Amino acid sequence: MRSLVHSLLVTALMIWSAVADLRYVATLEQDGRAVDASHIEFVKTPPLRHGRHGRHASSRRDANAKDNISYSDNWCGVSHRSTPSDPVSNIFGYFTVPDLKLRPGIPAPQFAAAWIGVDGAKCNSTMLQAGVTTVVNANGGQSASAWWEWFPEASYSIKGLTVKPGDWMSINITIKDERTARVVVTNAQRGYAITLALTEGPKLCRLDTEWILEDFYEKNAQVAFATFSDLWFLDVAATTVAGKTIGVDGAAMVHMKNETGSVLCWPEQWDSSNFVVLSGSG
Ligand SMILES: *[C@@H]1O[C@H](CO)[C@@H](O)[C@H](O)[C@H]1NC(C)=O
Ligand SMILES: *[C@@H]1O[C@H](CO)[C@@H](O)[C@H](O)[C@H]1NC(C)=O
Ligand SMILES: *[C@@H]1O[C@H](CO)[C@@H](O)[C@H](O)[C@H]1NC(C)=O
Ligand SMILES: *[C@@H]1O[C@H](CO)[C@@H](O)[C@H](O)[C@H]1NC(C)=O
């Protein structure tokens, strides 16, 4: 029995050393039990600095709406800031893997990425984030994959775990200190959870929290942005060191506008911890 437990632990625990100092240990659970993680591959990709780079537009408070609306050219969703005296210690949320359709009039393949992260705004030198990217090809076929990134050091696509458009995922990021964090990527539908214990990461400020759908940049250009089915973020919450909960109430509701002013996606609040991201049809 003891040796069985021992071998389970050994196979469940894989250690990788990333560039520079950042290190990560990954463990995998299936239906709550530790399982062999050796079939999981972390494919290094150039850090994309998912989200929040590019032109930032004005913000306005709409007197008739409870939304605090601002605009971005590359993402839509919800963003909320804590204070340096009360840093963020956890961020969580469920969301569905983007389920895409080709946007007429622009070339395939087309994309969208949904993710949850900390920093990257007020503190733009670093950002810790995890989520999924879906791609839709010319024939309408889709493929999706999960990834995590600690900008600017490393970004990894997680290979070997099934992710399908419409699956319910959750991301749980716990920050122990500015260079140590734990990221849990769960596919609630398929019963697996991969935990990444990260150490020696780029120093976080632990200020901004965000739940985002993104038209990300690759090689300095935005990828073609698909249309998508209503994408819910549920049970979203961030917690601070002092125990404060940050959610959708009082957050910035960010709408994505393209160069000619069309709103391509926007969030609508349901309540303090749930919102939906809607797709412009054009
Ligand atoms: C951070 O923001 C500053 C000021 O807006 C900008 O000059 C700089 O290029 C940004 N850095 C990154 C890594 O985006
Ligand atoms: C997120 O992870 C932390 C640390 O393991 C845990 O305490 C917390 O309950 C998790 N949150 C959710 C919503 O599962
Ligand atoms: C609106 O959101 C911004 C963050 O972008 C925040 O600084 C501001 O306090 C919010 N305003 C209100 C009235 O909620
Ligand atoms: C902005 O989006 C609208 C609606 O999809 C589209 O007609 C227009 O061509 C887009 N503009 C740019 C510059 O992509």
mmCIF file of C-alpha atoms and ligand atoms in Angstrom:
data_model
loop_
_atom_site.group_PDB
_atom_site.id
_atom_site.type_symbol
_atom_site.label_atom_id
_atom_site.label_comp_id
_atom_site.label_asym_id
_atom_site.label_seq_id
_atom_site.Cartn_x
_atom_site.Cartn_y
_atom_site.Cartn_z
ATOM 1 C CA MET A 1 0.000 0.000 0.000
ATOM 2 C CA ARG A 2 2.743 2.366 0.990
ATOM 3 C CA SER A 3 4.632 1.742 -2.264
ATOM 4 C CA LEU A 4 1.448 2.222 -4.280
ATOM 5 C CA VAL A 5 0.900 5.590 -2.646
ATOM 6 C CA HIS A 6 4.515 6.451 -3.244
ATOM 7 C CA SER A 7 4.429 5.597 -6.943
ATOM 8 C CA LEU A 8 1.192 7.521 -7.390
ATOM 9 C CA LEU A 9 2.797 10.597 -5.955
ATOM 10 C CA VAL A 10 5.871 10.224 -8.090
ATOM 11 C CA THR A 11 3.924 9.857 -11.297
ATOM 12 C CA ALA A 12 1.516 12.628 -10.410
ATOM 13 C CA LEU A 13 4.293 15.072 -9.774
ATOM 14 C CA MET A 14 6.278 16.424 -12.665
ATOM 15 C CA ILE A 15 8.791 19.190 -12.256
ATOM 16 C CA TRP A 16 9.760 21.555 -14.987
ATOM 17 C CA SER A 17 12.190 24.383 -14.913
ATOM 18 C CA ALA A 18 11.244 27.299 -17.078
ATOM 19 C CA VAL A 19 13.428 30.104 -18.335
ATOM 20 C CA ALA A 20 15.344 32.323 -15.988
ATOM 21 C CA ASP A 21 14.106 31.733 -12.478
ATOM 22 C CA LEU A 22 10.464 30.821 -12.875
ATOM 23 C CA ARG A 23 9.844 27.215 -11.839
ATOM 24 C CA TYR A 24 6.686 25.188 -11.909
ATOM 25 C CA VAL A 25 5.495 21.895 -10.516
ATOM 26 C CA ALA A 26 2.371 20.432 -12.087
ATOM 27 C CA THR A 27 0.045 17.881 -10.543
ATOM 28 C CA LEU A 28 -3.041 16.375 -12.122
ATOM 29 C CA GLU A 29 -6.247 15.140 -10.559
ATOM 30 C CA GLN A 30 -9.058 13.242 -12.216
ATOM 31 C CA ASP A 31 -12.364 13.199 -10.309
ATOM 32 C CA GLY A 32 -10.529 14.316 -7.178
ATOM 33 C CA ARG A 33 -7.759 11.676 -7.269
ATOM 34 C CA ALA A 34 -4.106 12.219 -8.100
ATOM 35 C CA VAL A 35 -3.269 10.652 -11.476
ATOM 36 C CA ASP A 36 -0.240 10.348 -13.703
ATOM 37 C CA ALA A 37 0.600 13.688 -15.324
ATOM 38 C CA SER A 38 3.332 12.403 -17.621
ATOM 39 C CA HIS A 39 1.157 12.657 -20.754
ATOM 40 C CA ILE A 40 0.691 16.373 -20.180
ATOM 41 C CA GLU A 41 2.967 18.569 -22.209
ATOM 42 C CA PHE A 42 3.648 22.242 -21.618
ATOM 43 C CA VAL A 43 4.442 23.767 -24.969
ATOM 44 C CA LYS A 44 6.305 26.978 -24.599
ATOM 45 C CA THR A 45 4.980 29.860 -26.667
ATOM 46 C CA PRO A 46 6.286 33.419 -26.838
ATOM 47 C CA PRO A 47 4.698 35.472 -24.044
ATOM 48 C CA LEU A 48 1.777 37.157 -25.785
ATOM 49 C CA ARG A 49 1.072 39.505 -22.952
ATOM 50 C CA HIS A 50 -2.501 38.453 -23.358
ATOM 51 C CA GLY A 51 -4.716 41.407 -22.900
ATOM 52 C CA ARG A 52 -4.433 44.973 -22.013
ATOM 53 C CA HIS A 53 -1.780 46.151 -24.357
ATOM 54 C CA GLY A 54 -2.700 48.357 -27.206
ATOM 55 C CA ARG A 55 -4.680 51.509 -27.315
ATOM 56 C CA HIS A 56 -6.724 52.293 -24.256
ATOM 57 C CA ALA A 57 -9.757 54.391 -24.706
ATOM 58 C CA SER A 58 -11.725 56.643 -22.479
ATOM 59 C CA SER A 59 -13.899 55.614 -19.627
ATOM 60 C CA ARG A 60 -17.295 57.003 -18.756
ATOM 61 C CA ARG A 61 -19.855 56.505 -16.058
ATOM 62 C CA ASP A 62 -23.275 56.177 -17.613
ATOM 63 C CA ALA A 63 -25.752 57.954 -15.343
ATOM 64 C CA ASN A 64 -28.572 55.727 -16.542
ATOM 65 C CA ALA A 65 -26.756 52.456 -16.197
ATOM 66 C CA LYS A 66 -25.018 50.949 -13.225
ATOM 67 C CA ASP A 67 -22.229 49.992 -15.600
ATOM 68 C CA ASN A 68 -18.962 51.835 -15.319
ATOM 69 C CA ILE A 69 -18.087 51.571 -18.985
ATOM 70 C CA SER A 70 -14.682 51.880 -20.596
ATOM 71 C CA TYR A 71 -13.377 50.834 -23.987
ATOM 72 C CA SER A 72 -10.495 48.748 -25.230
ATOM 73 C CA ASP A 73 -9.376 47.747 -28.693
ATOM 74 C CA ASN A 74 -8.512 44.178 -27.788
ATOM 75 C CA TRP A 75 -10.663 42.868 -24.956
ATOM 76 C CA CYS A 76 -13.999 43.026 -23.209
ATOM 77 C CA GLY A 77 -14.942 41.926 -19.724
ATOM 78 C CA VAL A 78 -14.666 43.058 -16.148
ATOM 79 C CA SER A 79 -11.703 44.598 -14.372
ATOM 80 C CA HIS A 80 -11.458 45.707 -10.768
ATOM 81 C CA ARG A 81 -8.577 47.217 -8.825
ATOM 82 C CA SER A 82 -7.444 46.798 -5.241
ATOM 83 C CA THR A 83 -5.033 49.092 -3.421
ATOM 84 C CA PRO A 84 -1.298 48.669 -2.748
ATOM 85 C CA SER A 85 -2.062 48.553 0.977
ATOM 86 C CA ASP A 86 -4.431 45.606 0.493
ATOM 87 C CA PRO A 87 -3.012 43.358 -2.244
ATOM 88 C CA VAL A 88 -4.946 40.644 -4.073
ATOM 89 C CA SER A 89 -4.476 37.138 -2.712
ATOM 90 C CA ASN A 90 -6.899 35.101 -4.839
ATOM 91 C CA ILE A 91 -8.939 35.327 -7.992
ATOM 92 C CA PHE A 92 -11.501 32.802 -9.146
ATOM 93 C CA GLY A 93 -14.161 32.270 -11.780
ATOM 94 C CA TYR A 94 -15.999 29.724 -13.880
ATOM 95 C CA PHE A 95 -16.496 30.361 -17.588
ATOM 96 C CA THR A 96 -17.280 28.457 -20.732
ATOM 97 C CA VAL A 97 -14.669 27.728 -23.364
ATOM 98 C CA PRO A 98 -15.431 30.165 -26.232
ATOM 99 C CA ASP A 99 -17.789 28.583 -28.764
ATOM 100 C CA LEU A 100 -17.064 30.369 -32.028
ATOM 101 C CA LYS A 101 -18.607 31.093 -35.401
ATOM 102 C CA LEU A 102 -16.829 32.693 -38.320
ATOM 103 C CA ARG A 103 -17.290 36.446 -38.491
ATOM 104 C CA PRO A 104 -18.337 37.248 -42.068
ATOM 105 C CA GLY A 105 -16.029 39.301 -44.234
ATOM 106 C CA ILE A 106 -12.734 38.554 -42.534
ATOM 107 C CA PRO A 107 -10.328 35.688 -43.196
ATOM 108 C CA ALA A 108 -10.142 32.420 -41.241
ATOM 109 C CA PRO A 109 -8.783 31.144 -38.965
ATOM 110 C CA GLN A 110 -10.464 33.307 -36.319
ATOM 111 C CA PHE A 111 -9.949 33.290 -32.575
ATOM 112 C CA ALA A 112 -11.038 34.332 -29.087
ATOM 113 C CA ALA A 113 -9.383 33.733 -25.712
ATOM 114 C CA ALA A 114 -11.148 33.704 -22.322
ATOM 115 C CA TRP A 115 -9.041 34.091 -19.211
ATOM 116 C CA ILE A 116 -8.657 35.296 -15.651
ATOM 117 C CA GLY A 117 -5.654 37.201 -14.385
ATOM 118 C CA VAL A 118 -3.926 39.554 -11.999
ATOM 119 C CA ASP A 119 -2.056 42.792 -12.885
ATOM 120 C CA GLY A 120 -1.211 43.956 -16.416
ATOM 121 C CA ALA A 121 -2.990 47.297 -16.098
ATOM 122 C CA LYS A 122 -1.822 49.820 -13.486
ATOM 123 C CA CYS A 123 1.126 47.494 -13.077
ATOM 124 C CA ASN A 124 1.890 46.640 -16.694
ATOM 125 C CA SER A 125 5.348 45.131 -16.263
ATOM 126 C CA THR A 126 3.906 41.816 -15.124
ATOM 127 C CA MET A 127 0.769 39.720 -15.239
ATOM 128 C CA LEU A 128 -0.242 36.243 -14.111
ATOM 129 C CA GLN A 129 -3.071 34.672 -16.043
ATOM 130 C CA ALA A 130 -4.647 31.408 -17.210
ATOM 131 C CA GLY A 131 -7.412 30.526 -19.604
ATOM 132 C CA VAL A 132 -8.331 28.985 -22.922
ATOM 133 C CA THR A 133 -8.080 29.916 -26.573
ATOM 134 C CA THR A 134 -10.443 28.668 -29.258
ATOM 135 C CA VAL A 135 -9.747 28.790 -32.984
ATOM 136 C CA VAL A 136 -12.356 28.346 -35.711
ATOM 137 C CA ASN A 137 -11.180 27.298 -39.159
ATOM 138 C CA ALA A 138 -12.534 28.131 -42.612
ATOM 139 C CA ASN A 139 -14.851 25.089 -42.533
ATOM 140 C CA GLY A 140 -16.303 26.093 -39.141
ATOM 141 C CA GLY A 141 -14.387 23.390 -37.217
ATOM 142 C CA GLN A 142 -13.075 24.463 -33.815
ATOM 143 C CA SER A 143 -10.232 23.481 -31.553
ATOM 144 C CA ALA A 144 -9.448 24.783 -28.084
ATOM 145 C CA SER A 145 -6.584 24.582 -25.624
ATOM 146 C CA ALA A 146 -5.808 25.742 -22.111
ATOM 147 C CA TRP A 147 -2.737 27.807 -21.249
ATOM 148 C CA TRP A 148 -1.103 29.782 -18.499
ATOM 149 C CA GLU A 149 1.291 32.681 -18.625
ATOM 150 C CA TRP A 150 3.350 34.684 -16.189
ATOM 151 C CA PHE A 151 4.334 37.707 -18.234
ATOM 152 C CA PRO A 152 7.018 38.584 -19.171
ATOM 153 C CA GLU A 153 8.753 35.316 -18.376
ATOM 154 C CA ALA A 154 6.879 32.382 -19.816
ATOM 155 C CA SER A 155 3.731 31.258 -21.554
ATOM 156 C CA TYR A 156 2.709 27.627 -21.931
ATOM 157 C CA SER A 157 0.001 25.902 -23.861
ATOM 158 C CA ILE A 158 -1.176 22.790 -21.999
ATOM 159 C CA LYS A 159 -1.314 19.769 -24.335
ATOM 160 C CA GLY A 160 -2.844 16.407 -23.517
ATOM 161 C CA LEU A 161 -6.003 17.562 -21.741
ATOM 162 C CA THR A 162 -9.281 17.650 -23.642
ATOM 163 C CA VAL A 163 -10.878 21.078 -23.913
ATOM 164 C CA LYS A 164 -13.951 21.606 -26.091
ATOM 165 C CA PRO A 165 -15.927 24.754 -26.920
ATOM 166 C CA GLY A 166 -18.736 25.129 -24.390
ATOM 167 C CA ASP A 167 -16.974 23.151 -21.614
ATOM 168 C CA TRP A 168 -17.224 24.714 -18.159
ATOM 169 C CA MET A 169 -13.779 25.567 -16.840
ATOM 170 C CA SER A 170 -12.631 27.303 -13.711
ATOM 171 C CA ILE A 171 -9.422 29.127 -12.934
ATOM 172 C CA ASN A 172 -8.269 29.614 -9.373
ATOM 173 C CA ILE A 173 -5.137 31.721 -8.855
ATOM 174 C CA THR A 174 -3.822 32.015 -5.309
ATOM 175 C CA ILE A 175 -0.952 34.402 -4.701
ATOM 176 C CA LYS A 176 1.193 33.542 -1.733
ATOM 177 C CA ASP A 177 3.649 36.352 -2.174
ATOM 178 C CA GLU A 178 4.657 38.549 -5.093
ATOM 179 C CA ARG A 179 6.783 35.787 -6.675
ATOM 180 C CA THR A 180 4.907 32.656 -5.575
ATOM 181 C CA ALA A 181 1.509 31.508 -6.776
ATOM 182 C CA ARG A 182 -0.690 28.509 -7.362
ATOM 183 C CA VAL A 183 -2.836 28.227 -10.473
ATOM 184 C CA VAL A 184 -5.552 25.589 -10.721
ATOM 185 C CA VAL A 185 -7.082 24.991 -14.147
ATOM 186 C CA THR A 186 -10.196 22.832 -13.828
ATOM 187 C CA ASN A 187 -12.423 21.392 -16.503
ATOM 188 C CA ALA A 188 -15.554 20.838 -14.434
ATOM 189 C CA GLN A 189 -17.248 18.933 -17.222
ATOM 190 C CA ARG A 190 -14.441 16.443 -17.797
ATOM 191 C CA GLY A 191 -13.505 16.121 -14.135
ATOM 192 C CA TYR A 192 -9.847 17.038 -14.288
ATOM 193 C CA ALA A 193 -7.846 19.720 -12.528
ATOM 194 C CA ILE A 194 -4.256 20.625 -13.157
ATOM 195 C CA THR A 195 -2.438 22.514 -10.420
ATOM 196 C CA LEU A 196 0.658 24.553 -11.126
ATOM 197 C CA ALA A 197 2.791 25.535 -8.169
ATOM 198 C CA LEU A 198 4.830 28.493 -9.411
ATOM 199 C CA THR A 199 7.888 29.934 -7.719
ATOM 200 C CA GLU A 200 10.397 32.671 -8.512
ATOM 201 C CA GLY A 201 8.028 34.407 -10.904
ATOM 202 C CA PRO A 202 8.316 38.044 -12.026
ATOM 203 C CA LYS A 203 7.330 40.295 -9.145
ATOM 204 C CA LEU A 204 3.582 40.957 -9.064
ATOM 205 C CA CYS A 205 1.965 44.180 -7.837
ATOM 206 C CA ARG A 206 -1.282 42.310 -6.979
ATOM 207 C CA LEU A 207 -3.412 45.320 -7.917
ATOM 208 C CA ASP A 208 -5.704 44.599 -10.849
ATOM 209 C CA THR A 209 -7.994 41.614 -11.248
ATOM 210 C CA GLU A 210 -9.694 40.776 -14.529
ATOM 211 C CA TRP A 211 -12.107 38.346 -16.185
ATOM 212 C CA ILE A 212 -11.707 38.758 -19.909
ATOM 213 C CA LEU A 213 -12.576 37.740 -23.440
ATOM 214 C CA GLU A 214 -9.765 38.790 -25.721
ATOM 215 C CA ASP A 215 -8.859 39.405 -29.337
ATOM 216 C CA PHE A 216 -5.190 38.852 -28.605
ATOM 217 C CA TYR A 217 -2.092 40.103 -30.381
ATOM 218 C CA GLU A 218 0.299 37.788 -32.134
ATOM 219 C CA LYS A 219 3.434 39.159 -33.775
ATOM 220 C CA ASN A 220 2.253 42.735 -33.100
ATOM 221 C CA ALA A 221 -1.054 42.314 -34.916
ATOM 222 C CA GLN A 222 -4.443 41.371 -33.560
ATOM 223 C CA VAL A 223 -5.711 37.960 -34.636
ATOM 224 C CA ALA A 224 -9.011 37.797 -36.549
ATOM 225 C CA PHE A 225 -11.800 37.911 -33.943
ATOM 226 C CA ALA A 226 -14.639 35.396 -34.342
ATOM 227 C CA THR A 227 -18.220 35.836 -33.158
ATOM 228 C CA PHE A 228 -19.194 33.676 -30.183
ATOM 229 C CA SER A 229 -22.114 32.254 -28.203
ATOM 230 C CA ASP A 230 -23.026 34.099 -24.979
ATOM 231 C CA LEU A 231 -20.133 33.484 -22.646
ATOM 232 C CA TRP A 232 -20.932 33.483 -18.926
ATOM 233 C CA PHE A 233 -18.462 34.116 -16.166
ATOM 234 C CA LEU A 234 -19.911 32.712 -12.926
ATOM 235 C CA ASP A 235 -18.930 32.937 -9.257
ATOM 236 C CA VAL A 236 -16.269 35.486 -10.075
ATOM 237 C CA ALA A 237 -14.515 36.880 -7.046
ATOM 238 C CA ALA A 238 -11.157 38.124 -5.982
ATOM 239 C CA THR A 239 -10.051 38.238 -2.365
ATOM 240 C CA THR A 240 -7.540 40.578 -0.813
ATOM 241 C CA VAL A 241 -5.053 39.921 1.962
ATOM 242 C CA ALA A 242 -7.309 41.804 4.400
ATOM 243 C CA GLY A 243 -10.205 39.557 3.406
ATOM 244 C CA LYS A 244 -12.119 41.983 1.204
ATOM 245 C CA THR A 245 -14.060 40.488 -1.732
ATOM 246 C CA ILE A 246 -13.819 42.190 -5.108
ATOM 247 C CA GLY A 247 -16.366 41.328 -7.755
ATOM 248 C CA VAL A 248 -18.475 42.842 -10.505
ATOM 249 C CA ASP A 249 -20.020 45.619 -8.374
ATOM 250 C CA GLY A 250 -18.057 48.843 -8.920
ATOM 251 C CA ALA A 251 -15.771 47.237 -11.507
ATOM 252 C CA ALA A 252 -14.927 48.677 -14.914
ATOM 253 C CA MET A 253 -17.169 47.113 -17.562
ATOM 254 C CA VAL A 254 -14.917 47.053 -20.597
ATOM 255 C CA HIS A 255 -16.365 47.035 -24.106
ATOM 256 C CA MET A 256 -14.215 46.204 -27.114
ATOM 257 C CA LYS A 257 -14.403 48.616 -30.026
ATOM 258 C CA ASN A 258 -12.601 48.239 -33.318
ATOM 259 C CA GLU A 259 -10.890 51.039 -35.241
ATOM 260 C CA THR A 260 -14.102 52.146 -36.888
ATOM 261 C CA GLY A 261 -16.007 52.280 -33.614
ATOM 262 C CA SER A 262 -18.083 49.089 -33.825
ATOM 263 C CA VAL A 263 -18.522 47.392 -30.463
ATOM 264 C CA LEU A 264 -17.484 43.772 -31.056
ATOM 265 C CA CYS A 265 -18.124 42.472 -27.533
ATOM 266 C CA TRP A 266 -19.251 43.705 -24.133
ATOM 267 C CA PRO A 267 -20.101 42.413 -20.649
ATOM 268 C CA GLU A 268 -23.502 42.660 -18.984
ATOM 269 C CA GLN A 269 -23.742 42.321 -15.244
ATOM 270 C CA TRP A 270 -26.180 39.805 -13.736
ATOM 271 C CA ASP A 271 -25.240 40.399 -10.100
ATOM 272 C CA SER A 272 -22.167 40.974 -7.938
ATOM 273 C CA SER A 273 -20.473 37.724 -8.989
ATOM 274 C CA ASN A 274 -21.949 36.792 -12.368
ATOM 275 C CA PHE A 275 -21.873 38.410 -15.800
ATOM 276 C CA VAL A 276 -22.223 37.469 -19.433
ATOM 277 C CA VAL A 277 -20.079 38.539 -22.376
ATOM 278 C CA LEU A 278 -22.053 39.182 -25.547
ATOM 279 C CA SER A 279 -20.886 39.206 -29.138
ATOM 280 C CA GLY A 280 -21.554 41.943 -31.663
ATOM 281 C CA SER A 281 -22.938 40.237 -34.723
ATOM 282 C CA GLY A 282 -21.073 42.164 -37.436
HETATM 283 C C1 LIG B 1 3.484 50.254 -19.629
HETATM 284 O O1 LIG B 1 2.835 51.501 -19.695
HETATM 285 C C2 LIG B 1 3.690 52.568 -20.056
HETATM 286 C C3 LIG B 1 2.922 53.866 -19.899
HETATM 287 O O2 LIG B 1 1.653 53.782 -20.473
HETATM 288 C C4 LIG B 1 4.197 52.318 -21.490
HETATM 289 O O3 LIG B 1 5.067 53.354 -21.885
HETATM 290 C C5 LIG B 1 4.948 50.999 -21.540
HETATM 291 O O4 LIG B 1 5.308 50.677 -22.860
HETATM 292 C C6 LIG B 1 4.043 49.860 -20.993
HETATM 293 N N1 LIG B 1 4.846 48.651 -20.887
HETATM 294 C C7 LIG B 1 4.467 47.498 -21.422
HETATM 295 C C8 LIG B 1 5.346 46.323 -21.154
HETATM 296 O O5 LIG B 1 3.450 47.393 -22.104
HETATM 297 C C1 LIG B 2 -9.037 28.405 -4.669
HETATM 298 O O1 LIG B 2 -7.849 27.855 -4.129
HETATM 299 C C2 LIG B 2 -7.651 28.186 -2.765
HETATM 300 C C3 LIG B 2 -6.267 27.672 -2.350
HETATM 301 O O2 LIG B 2 -6.164 26.318 -2.562
HETATM 302 C C4 LIG B 2 -8.768 27.586 -1.928
HETATM 303 O O3 LIG B 2 -8.601 27.944 -0.571
HETATM 304 C C5 LIG B 2 -10.098 28.116 -2.434
HETATM 305 O O4 LIG B 2 -11.163 27.481 -1.751
HETATM 306 C C6 LIG B 2 -10.254 27.873 -3.929
HETATM 307 N N1 LIG B 2 -11.442 28.581 -4.397
HETATM 308 C C7 LIG B 2 -12.475 27.949 -4.938
HETATM 309 C C8 LIG B 2 -13.657 28.794 -5.297
HETATM 310 O O5 LIG B 2 -12.470 26.741 -5.162
HETATM 311 C C1 LIG B 3 -14.893 52.706 -12.650
HETATM 312 O O1 LIG B 3 -13.803 51.846 -12.935
HETATM 313 C C2 LIG B 3 -12.531 52.424 -12.692
HETATM 314 C C3 LIG B 3 -11.484 51.420 -13.104
HETATM 315 O O2 LIG B 3 -11.347 51.436 -14.473
HETATM 316 C C4 LIG B 3 -12.410 52.765 -11.221
HETATM 317 O O3 LIG B 3 -11.163 53.406 -11.011
HETATM 318 C C5 LIG B 3 -13.538 53.687 -10.805
HETATM 319 O O4 LIG B 3 -13.485 53.884 -9.408
HETATM 320 C C6 LIG B 3 -14.897 53.086 -11.173
HETATM 321 N N1 LIG B 3 -15.917 54.082 -10.876
HETATM 322 C C7 LIG B 3 -17.062 53.789 -10.273
HETATM 323 C C8 LIG B 3 -17.954 54.950 -10.022
HETATM 324 O O5 LIG B 3 -17.384 52.659 -9.946
HETATM 325 C C1 LIG B 4 -15.309 47.020 -37.312
HETATM 326 O O1 LIG B 4 -16.390 46.100 -37.158
HETATM 327 C C2 LIG B 4 -17.441 46.286 -38.090
HETATM 328 C C3 LIG B 4 -18.552 45.308 -37.701
HETATM 329 O O2 LIG B 4 -18.040 44.001 -37.673
HETATM 330 C C4 LIG B 4 -16.912 46.066 -39.501
HETATM 331 O O3 LIG B 4 -17.936 46.288 -40.442
HETATM 332 C C5 LIG B 4 -15.741 47.008 -39.757
HETATM 333 O O4 LIG B 4 -15.165 46.707 -41.008
HETATM 334 C C6 LIG B 4 -14.682 46.833 -38.680
HETATM 335 N N1 LIG B 4 -13.614 47.789 -38.873
HETATM 336 C C7 LIG B 4 -12.330 47.442 -38.841
HETATM 337 C C8 LIG B 4 -11.347 48.544 -39.051
HETATM 338 O O5 LIG B 4 -11.968 46.292 -38.680
#
